[in-house]
Amino acid sequence: MTDQSEFNTDYDLVVVGSGAGALTAAITAQAQGLRVLVVEKTDKYGGTSALSGGGIWIPCNHHFKAKGGNDTPEKVWTYLKNAIGDDIDEPRVRTYIDKAPEMIQWLENNSRLRYAVAEKYPDYYPHLDGFLPGGRTLDPELFDISALKDELPNLRQASRGNLLMGKISWTARQAHVAMSKSPGWRLMLMWMMLRYKMDFMWRKKTGEQRDRRTALGNALIASLRATLIDKNIPLWLNTNFVELIEEDGRVCGIVVERNGRQQRIRADKGVILASGGFEQNPALREKYLPQPNKIEWSATPEGANTGVALEQGQKLGAATALLDWAWWTPSFLVPGETKARGVFAERAFPGAIVVNSLGKRYVNEAAPYLEFVTSMYADNKVTQGKTFPSWVVFDAKFRFNYAMGPLMPGQIMPDMRLRKEWLNKLYYKADTLEELAQKIGVDVAGLKETVKKINHYAETGVDEDFDRGGNVFDRYYGDSNVKPNPCLAPVAKGPFYAMPIQGGDIGTKGGLLTNKHAQVVKPDGQVIKGLYAIGNTSASVMGTTYPGAGGTLGPAMTFGYIAALDAAAQK
């Protein structure tokens, strides 16, 4: 038995990481009377959660019920069983279905976090029994970051891709109104821009150029961090997790590097590993993920999520699963930016197509992002390496009306206002399809044939190849004013544009295997006492699927809540 004096400091529970799951666990544990410490490797708190959309997939949630929504645990089980298939971990999935609504209601009652239901945001698999066309995804409300006071500079800033014009915060519900061009969208945008402009004294006073009202994943993290401040829960930044400490077969603490020296921190009730996946570790990417893949394609924070927690768990004999999977999303590499931008909604806009270097489509462009990149890898095998990169191709009409990654609509940001270094790197432009194909190294005949077909589909409203726009999920981000299919429009008016798109990710999906209490287990199912894993440090409860928006953060927060309660119950 290691003597207590050998530890530099003593807590009941130590949480490694500062994303949504980690902070949820810390708040929950403190409410149970535990002395809690949160440690974060980088100089910013929030992890990938702060860059995310912030949505959480919470079936049977109280917000949906309050609006008359009809969801049941049986419907959810049917949907997830159909989505995940025979490899479903029934005890964990049923625990998630049971505890997720309890978690969010408790958290809203005991923190500054507030959500609203995204009534029109569908689950991702409309063809499956148990699917709902909206109500299971919750969207964070705007949060005033002035509440963070001295901790504001330490908040990881929102991804520019999540901000209107790269600077104005908006909720996912507002983004949907604008992107689908629903009634009132222009007035809404004008009001948002005016609100931001009129708040110039805030930016002048603080020296902060960010919107005082933050949204999406940034609002999620800011509200949870403000709660930690309210409750005096310590969060150490620049604290690198080195290894786990085990005594008599039980994890009882961690070793960290802080202020240039190692410290041993005791955790009497256990350690919760919530430090993300391994997508920022080139060796682990090479070892586990399908090829090709590159760190540069990932939309996650640089230098974070290096897989230390995974490797430390493996040293103690932990089982693992899904290590060859990630939360895939196609991404753009923007010159001058340090990480990739995920491409989420824009793929559904009418008038843009995605082709490989043969000039052929291989996927429904509006498909869920995980399935989109899965199709990229499948096509890359068939074409023997002709799918990375793929190319988003669109015409002048699309360019004028819609955004694509950092390219705002031409009516707002014409080509003359685009950064010069973006041309022939981020985007390519030509007067004809033939010239464009030659510039980007795509087969001319293949591209012309594909465009001919898509123009015909736009006229009939039916994508005969991939049924783009044929379901409620596809149409969520389609242009409601485009008929007969809001996701289809011709590619016909020059000049023409192309942008290279890669198979990126928003985190790895595999990790340490856990049970329904979020305890890490060995291959035989034996629990590693005192060790918990949540979020992308653990193998996803959703298997190889992505059931709906927030299918990453919802489980991370729910099992953070569960882990904290279980740790508090330990004697």
XYZ file of C-alpha atoms in Angstrom:
571
model
C 0.000 0.000 0.000
C 1.378 3.395 -1.028
C 1.541 5.847 1.847
C -0.750 8.881 1.604
C 2.217 11.194 2.121
C 3.624 10.144 -1.233
C 0.853 12.113 -2.953
C 1.131 15.836 -3.610
C -2.579 16.420 -3.199
C -5.704 14.467 -2.391
C -9.197 14.445 -3.929
C -12.101 12.026 -3.993
C -12.416 12.062 -7.783
C -10.145 13.277 -10.571
C -11.552 13.956 -14.038
C -9.076 14.001 -16.942
C -10.234 16.335 -19.724
C -12.485 19.391 -19.872
C -15.076 18.648 -22.556
C -18.826 18.407 -21.989
C -18.704 14.900 -20.528
C -15.869 15.781 -18.161
C -17.532 18.925 -16.826
C -20.884 17.156 -16.459
C -19.161 14.459 -14.399
C -17.436 17.031 -12.198
C -20.639 18.948 -11.459
C -22.525 15.740 -10.710
C -19.823 14.383 -8.410
C -19.532 17.623 -6.458
C -23.298 17.587 -5.904
C -22.856 14.153 -4.302
C -20.425 15.624 -1.802
C -17.197 14.559 -3.511
C -14.054 16.688 -3.653
C -13.411 16.920 -7.383
C -10.482 18.055 -9.523
C -10.574 18.540 -13.307
C -7.252 18.498 -15.176
C -6.795 19.699 -18.767
C -3.708 19.150 -20.902
C -3.907 22.339 -22.978
C -4.107 26.012 -22.083
C -7.808 26.132 -23.072
C -10.773 24.305 -21.586
C -13.604 22.795 -23.601
C -11.849 20.311 -25.855
C -13.587 19.288 -29.054
C -16.946 19.974 -27.375
C -16.241 23.722 -27.530
C -15.800 23.483 -31.313
C -18.867 21.329 -31.871
C -22.481 22.053 -32.670
C -23.262 21.366 -29.022
C -26.364 19.327 -29.811
C -27.155 16.315 -27.654
C -29.250 13.348 -28.755
C -31.528 12.726 -25.759
C -34.511 10.469 -26.469
C -37.654 10.996 -24.385
C -36.370 14.352 -23.144
C -38.568 16.654 -21.070
C -38.425 19.545 -23.556
C -39.987 17.443 -26.294
C -42.616 16.084 -23.895
C -43.523 19.634 -22.847
C -44.320 20.428 -26.479
C -46.516 17.369 -26.834
C -43.872 15.168 -28.412
C -44.502 11.441 -28.504
C -41.403 9.357 -27.820
C -41.039 6.179 -25.794
C -38.137 3.998 -24.611
C -39.534 1.186 -26.764
C -39.374 3.353 -29.904
C -35.825 4.386 -29.078
C -34.709 0.805 -28.465
C -36.247 -0.297 -31.767
C -34.473 2.504 -33.617
C -31.064 1.890 -32.042
C -31.347 -1.893 -32.406
C -32.034 -1.445 -36.104
C -29.229 1.092 -36.486
C -26.493 -0.662 -34.514
C -27.403 -4.218 -35.428
C -26.328 -7.479 -33.827
C -23.280 -5.954 -32.122
C -25.452 -3.764 -29.899
C -24.401 -3.671 -26.230
C -27.875 -4.023 -24.761
C -27.069 -3.200 -21.102
C -25.245 0.011 -22.053
C -27.806 1.092 -24.649
C -30.767 0.494 -22.346
C -28.963 2.374 -19.573
C -28.424 5.281 -21.952
C -32.086 5.329 -22.955
C -33.080 5.323 -19.285
C -30.539 7.798 -17.912
C -30.109 10.368 -20.710
C -33.387 12.219 -20.011
C -32.679 12.089 -16.283
C -29.206 13.522 -16.821
C -30.259 16.578 -18.818
C -33.144 17.432 -16.522
C -30.885 17.153 -13.470
C -28.148 19.198 -15.136
C -30.519 21.995 -16.127
C -31.797 22.087 -12.551
C -28.293 22.188 -11.070
C -26.207 24.244 -13.509
C -26.342 27.257 -15.819
C -26.831 25.031 -18.861
C -30.042 25.473 -20.824
C -31.276 23.583 -23.868
C -34.222 23.797 -26.235
C -35.640 21.050 -28.386
C -34.852 21.109 -32.106
C -38.320 19.955 -33.113
C -37.542 19.767 -36.827
C -34.092 18.156 -36.627
C -34.640 14.533 -37.752
C -32.812 11.434 -36.624
C -30.222 10.421 -39.216
C -31.813 7.163 -40.463
C -35.375 7.859 -41.697
C -35.713 4.379 -43.201
C -35.503 2.601 -39.822
C -38.372 1.696 -37.526
C -38.362 3.871 -34.419
C -37.100 6.933 -36.334
C -38.469 10.341 -35.348
C -38.564 13.386 -37.683
C -37.533 15.625 -34.799
C -37.542 16.042 -31.040
C -34.625 13.911 -29.855
C -31.896 16.470 -30.523
C -31.516 19.350 -28.068
C -29.832 22.628 -29.071
C -28.017 24.845 -26.514
C -29.502 28.233 -25.793
C -27.304 31.311 -26.210
C -25.054 32.019 -23.225
C -23.608 35.354 -22.104
C -19.867 34.703 -21.770
C -19.338 37.781 -19.616
C -20.315 35.434 -16.765
C -16.924 33.732 -17.173
C -15.042 36.867 -16.096
C -11.326 36.035 -15.698
C -11.857 32.587 -17.209
C -13.118 33.945 -20.534
C -9.680 34.065 -22.227
C -9.189 30.389 -21.369
C -12.331 29.248 -23.182
C -11.498 27.464 -26.417
C -13.003 29.667 -29.101
C -15.768 28.441 -31.347
C -14.914 27.145 -34.777
C -15.295 29.899 -37.392
C -17.410 27.481 -39.385
C -20.010 27.532 -36.591
C -20.384 31.323 -36.702
C -22.417 33.478 -39.052
C -19.896 35.308 -41.251
C -17.193 33.807 -39.059
C -18.038 35.975 -36.034
C -21.727 36.033 -35.033
C -23.202 33.312 -32.816
C -26.394 31.539 -33.767
C -28.239 28.481 -32.549
C -28.671 25.376 -34.685
C -32.359 26.276 -34.964
C -31.498 29.710 -36.350
C -28.917 28.228 -38.716
C -31.559 25.873 -40.047
C -33.966 28.732 -40.762
C -31.256 30.598 -42.666
C -29.822 27.658 -44.577
C -33.202 26.286 -45.614
C -34.320 29.847 -46.435
C -37.484 29.394 -44.419
C -39.905 32.335 -44.110
C -38.382 35.266 -42.248
C -34.781 34.194 -42.710
C -33.580 37.518 -44.114
C -35.046 39.568 -41.266
C -33.586 37.139 -38.753
C -30.088 37.539 -40.204
C -30.383 41.312 -40.327
C -31.424 41.386 -36.651
C -28.509 39.127 -35.659
C -25.975 41.258 -37.514
C -27.428 44.433 -35.979
C -27.311 42.907 -32.497
C -23.656 42.076 -32.951
C -22.788 45.486 -34.347
C -24.563 47.380 -31.569
C -22.620 45.487 -28.903
C -19.332 47.125 -29.941
C -18.731 48.504 -26.428
C -18.414 44.948 -25.111
C -15.700 44.158 -27.630
C -13.922 47.453 -26.997
C -14.038 47.013 -23.205
C -12.842 43.420 -23.162
C -10.573 43.394 -26.194
C -12.555 40.352 -27.311
C -13.733 40.229 -30.932
C -16.003 37.286 -30.250
C -19.746 37.679 -29.825
C -20.783 38.284 -26.203
C -23.528 35.710 -26.748
C -22.022 32.377 -27.577
C -23.898 29.393 -28.989
C -23.658 25.736 -29.961
C -20.792 23.804 -28.337
C -19.203 26.996 -27.068
C -22.377 27.828 -25.120
C -22.460 24.301 -23.728
C -18.904 24.549 -22.407
C -19.188 28.162 -21.226
C -22.305 27.441 -19.190
C -20.748 24.352 -17.601
C -17.504 26.206 -16.849
C -19.479 29.028 -15.234
C -21.141 26.403 -13.057
C -17.755 25.060 -11.975
C -16.838 28.612 -10.963
C -20.098 28.970 -9.035
C -19.407 25.742 -7.167
C -15.658 26.321 -6.639
C -14.687 23.159 -8.523
C -11.007 23.496 -9.480
C -9.913 23.097 -13.103
C -6.173 22.960 -13.776
C -5.031 23.963 -17.257
C -1.634 23.098 -18.757
C -1.710 19.880 -16.747
C -0.543 16.895 -18.749
C -1.880 13.480 -17.723
C 1.063 11.048 -17.622
C -0.100 7.798 -16.047
C -2.552 6.055 -13.759
C -1.647 5.023 -10.221
C -2.892 1.629 -9.098
C -2.885 0.272 -5.531
C -3.938 -3.231 -4.592
C -5.707 -3.739 -7.919
C -7.559 -0.421 -7.797
C -6.903 2.861 -9.602
C -6.415 5.459 -6.889
C -4.864 8.439 -8.631
C -2.886 9.885 -11.515
C 0.508 11.354 -12.269
C 0.529 14.700 -14.069
C 3.123 17.169 -15.324
C 2.375 20.696 -14.147
C 4.555 23.780 -13.855
C 7.552 21.833 -15.095
C 7.386 19.001 -12.580
C 5.511 15.791 -11.952
C 2.804 15.575 -9.308
C 0.965 12.592 -7.891
C -2.726 13.245 -7.283
C -4.712 10.869 -5.135
C -8.299 10.020 -6.146
C -9.919 8.012 -3.373
C -13.119 7.271 -5.300
C -11.533 6.866 -8.708
C -10.497 8.510 -11.972
C -12.742 9.427 -14.908
C -10.894 9.470 -18.230
C -12.639 12.016 -20.451
C -9.777 13.366 -22.523
C -11.011 12.532 -26.011
C -9.755 10.031 -28.537
C -6.456 9.588 -30.379
C -7.049 11.502 -33.605
C -4.150 13.881 -32.917
C -1.631 11.027 -32.574
C -0.077 10.102 -35.962
C 1.277 6.759 -34.754
C -2.094 5.618 -33.428
C -3.880 6.863 -36.547
C -1.450 4.829 -38.628
C -1.938 1.790 -36.416
C -5.724 1.736 -36.188
C -7.561 3.923 -38.720
C -8.182 3.072 -42.385
C -5.880 4.582 -44.976
C -5.455 7.183 -46.223
C -5.829 9.460 -43.221
C -4.013 12.521 -41.933
C -4.088 14.585 -38.758
C -4.504 17.656 -40.961
C -7.913 16.408 -42.045
C -9.244 16.320 -38.470
C -11.441 19.179 -37.230
C -10.312 18.650 -33.620
C -8.014 20.833 -31.451
C -4.323 20.706 -32.281
C -2.160 18.979 -29.693
C -5.110 17.562 -27.750
C -6.694 14.103 -27.988
C -3.419 12.222 -28.333
C -4.641 8.916 -26.926
C -2.682 8.906 -23.649
C -5.768 7.779 -21.738
C -6.286 4.904 -24.185
C -2.696 3.750 -23.825
C -2.772 4.004 -20.028
C -5.945 1.950 -19.886
C -4.398 -0.654 -22.158
C -1.422 -0.921 -19.787
C -3.836 -2.023 -17.073
C -5.295 -4.693 -19.345
C -8.400 -2.818 -20.512
C -10.423 -4.173 -23.396
C -10.924 -1.950 -26.436
C -13.368 -1.765 -29.323
C -14.055 0.194 -32.537
C -10.479 1.457 -32.813
C -10.717 1.458 -36.611
C -13.633 3.895 -36.549
C -13.971 7.655 -36.158
C -16.782 10.157 -36.060
C -16.130 10.829 -39.707
C -16.950 14.072 -41.440
C -15.707 15.430 -44.774
C -13.479 18.444 -44.282
C -11.894 21.396 -46.058
C -8.300 22.510 -45.483
C -8.383 26.300 -45.353
C -5.036 28.036 -46.020
C -3.922 29.963 -42.947
C -6.101 27.986 -40.523
C -4.576 25.496 -38.106
C -7.245 22.811 -38.322
C -9.662 21.507 -40.899
C -13.264 22.635 -41.175
C -15.954 19.991 -41.154
C -18.471 20.140 -43.990
C -21.897 19.474 -42.493
C -24.917 21.306 -43.896
C -23.609 22.696 -47.190
C -23.556 19.314 -48.909
C -27.370 19.317 -48.933
C -27.699 22.677 -50.711
C -29.073 22.313 -54.251
C -26.588 22.745 -57.071
C -23.398 21.263 -55.602
C -22.187 17.728 -56.314
C -19.269 15.648 -55.057
C -17.184 13.586 -57.488
C -14.025 11.485 -57.424
C -11.154 12.004 -59.857
C -13.048 9.934 -62.428
C -15.693 12.650 -62.370
C -18.245 10.239 -60.858
C -20.587 10.689 -57.916
C -20.429 7.855 -55.386
C -22.663 9.021 -52.521
C -25.760 10.983 -51.647
C -24.127 14.335 -50.906
C -26.757 15.143 -48.250
C -26.160 11.911 -46.316
C -25.103 11.985 -42.633
C -21.437 12.903 -42.383
C -20.280 9.587 -40.897
C -21.897 7.671 -43.754
C -20.512 10.166 -46.263
C -16.882 9.472 -45.347
C -17.561 5.756 -44.973
C -18.658 5.900 -48.621
C -15.457 7.770 -49.489
C -13.366 4.906 -48.148
C -15.523 2.310 -49.879
C -15.256 4.122 -53.217
C -11.516 4.598 -52.759
C -11.111 0.813 -52.640
C -13.190 0.331 -55.764
C -11.406 3.072 -57.708
C -7.983 2.097 -56.338
C -7.155 5.442 -54.796
C -9.108 7.911 -56.912
C -11.419 9.258 -54.184
C -9.006 11.213 -51.958
C -9.400 14.058 -52.407
C -12.910 14.285 -53.758
C -14.203 17.471 -55.334
C -17.227 19.613 -54.556
C -18.319 21.086 -57.877
C -20.851 23.908 -58.301
C -21.719 26.726 -60.664
C -22.086 30.510 -60.545
C -25.714 30.372 -59.422
C -24.826 28.205 -56.440
C -21.854 30.442 -55.675
C -24.126 33.513 -55.596
C -26.842 31.964 -53.402
C -25.147 29.563 -50.986
C -22.160 29.140 -48.712
C -19.622 26.361 -49.108
C -17.196 26.075 -46.210
C -15.507 29.465 -45.677
C -16.883 30.799 -48.974
C -19.894 32.888 -47.994
C -22.556 33.364 -50.700
C -21.293 35.530 -53.546
C -24.076 38.057 -52.917
C -22.373 38.707 -49.543
C -18.763 37.893 -50.417
C -18.031 38.119 -54.156
C -14.896 36.510 -55.557
C -13.003 39.802 -55.503
C -13.286 39.809 -51.688
C -12.014 36.270 -51.209
C -8.482 35.851 -49.933
C -6.037 35.640 -52.803
C -4.186 32.696 -51.265
C -7.374 30.620 -51.416
C -7.449 30.539 -55.232
C -6.100 27.271 -56.647
C -5.768 25.878 -53.114
C -9.127 26.084 -51.358
C -11.127 26.689 -54.514
C -10.586 26.478 -58.278
C -12.484 28.446 -60.901
C -12.929 28.138 -64.651
C -15.272 29.363 -67.361
C -16.136 25.862 -68.580
C -16.482 22.411 -67.041
C -13.767 21.134 -69.376
C -11.297 23.745 -68.172
C -12.240 23.147 -64.533
C -11.765 19.378 -64.846
C -8.326 19.878 -66.371
C -7.314 22.254 -63.576
C -8.217 19.817 -60.806
C -7.128 16.603 -62.519
C -10.616 15.130 -62.913
C -11.662 13.131 -65.970
C -13.385 15.561 -68.320
C -15.787 13.098 -69.935
C -16.734 11.622 -66.565
C -17.526 15.022 -65.060
C -19.563 16.165 -68.063
C -21.597 12.961 -68.007
C -22.224 13.314 -64.262
C -23.345 16.925 -64.633
C -25.673 15.949 -67.493
C -27.309 13.357 -65.249
C -27.621 15.637 -62.210
C -29.182 18.355 -64.373
C -31.797 15.856 -65.510
C -32.437 14.777 -61.903
C -32.866 18.413 -60.889
C -35.580 18.757 -63.527
C -37.461 15.601 -62.509
C -36.801 15.964 -58.774
C -35.561 12.374 -58.473
C -31.919 11.405 -57.980
C -31.965 8.017 -59.692
C -28.484 7.140 -58.429
C -28.517 7.998 -54.711
C -31.996 9.399 -53.949
C -30.613 12.706 -52.710
C -33.431 14.756 -51.203
C -35.644 11.691 -50.990
C -36.100 11.746 -47.221
C -36.790 14.196 -44.418
C -33.193 14.216 -43.160
C -31.763 15.190 -46.563
C -34.324 17.964 -46.900
C -33.571 19.483 -43.484
C -30.839 21.678 -44.979
C -32.235 21.822 -48.491
C -33.538 25.090 -49.921
C -37.276 25.081 -49.244
C -37.817 27.420 -52.200
C -36.315 25.039 -54.782
C -38.802 22.745 -56.528
C -39.450 19.900 -57.057
C -36.522 18.728 -54.868
C -34.957 21.164 -52.359
C -31.607 19.341 -52.585
C -31.278 19.275 -56.375
C -30.491 22.065 -58.833
C -28.645 22.076 -62.155
C -24.926 22.747 -62.513
C -25.176 24.828 -65.657
C -24.077 28.448 -65.380
C -20.420 29.440 -65.662
C -18.048 30.189 -64.199
C -17.721 26.828 -62.459
C -16.033 26.098 -59.140
C -14.425 23.125 -57.428
C -13.137 22.623 -53.874
C -11.061 19.632 -52.664
C -12.693 17.710 -49.829
C -11.003 15.165 -47.551
C -12.150 12.343 -45.281
C -11.870 14.163 -41.974
C -13.175 13.518 -38.492
C -14.481 15.195 -35.347
C -12.855 12.575 -33.126
C -12.128 8.870 -33.011
C -14.974 6.498 -32.156
C -13.123 3.620 -30.550
C -11.507 3.383 -27.146
C -11.617 1.661 -23.798
C -14.505 -0.755 -23.375
C -16.862 0.105 -20.531
C -19.931 -1.374 -18.854
C -23.267 0.276 -18.100
C -21.728 2.105 -15.120
C -18.982 3.612 -17.353
C -16.424 1.412 -15.581
C -13.517 0.252 -17.728
C -13.466 -3.516 -18.157
C -10.973 -6.178 -19.204
C -11.613 -8.609 -22.086
C -13.271 -11.082 -19.700
C -15.644 -8.394 -18.417
C -13.810 -7.927 -15.121
C -13.987 -4.338 -13.872
C -10.817 -2.309 -13.397
C -11.790 -0.849 -10.051
C -11.672 2.905 -9.723
C -11.345 3.547 -13.466
C -14.049 5.092 -15.632
C -13.997 6.218 -19.278
C -16.506 8.394 -21.106
C -16.827 10.267 -24.395
C -14.319 9.453 -27.100
C -11.944 7.885 -24.573
C -14.421 5.015 -24.447
C -15.732 2.806 -27.234
C -18.954 4.394 -28.476
C -22.216 2.995 -27.131
C -23.594 3.736 -30.615
C -21.368 1.148 -32.299
C -20.437 2.083 -35.853
C -23.477 4.327 -36.312
C -24.451 7.959 -35.725
C -28.178 7.873 -34.867
C -28.784 11.611 -34.728
C -27.299 15.044 -34.132
C -25.677 14.945 -30.705
C -25.031 11.201 -30.796
C -21.498 11.922 -29.546
C -22.066 14.507 -26.820
C -25.307 13.008 -25.500
C -23.637 9.743 -24.426
C -20.515 11.575 -23.205
C -22.565 13.685 -20.806
C -24.901 10.871 -19.816
C -22.130 8.430 -18.942
C -20.231 11.249 -17.228
C -23.285 11.647 -15.032
C -23.491 7.883 -14.495
C -19.774 7.559 -13.708
C -19.953 10.331 -11.105
C -22.929 8.731 -9.380
C -21.246 5.338 -9.367
C -18.008 6.751 -7.965
C -19.925 8.542 -5.210
C -21.575 5.249 -4.265
C -18.235 3.450 -3.818
C -17.212 2.639 -0.243
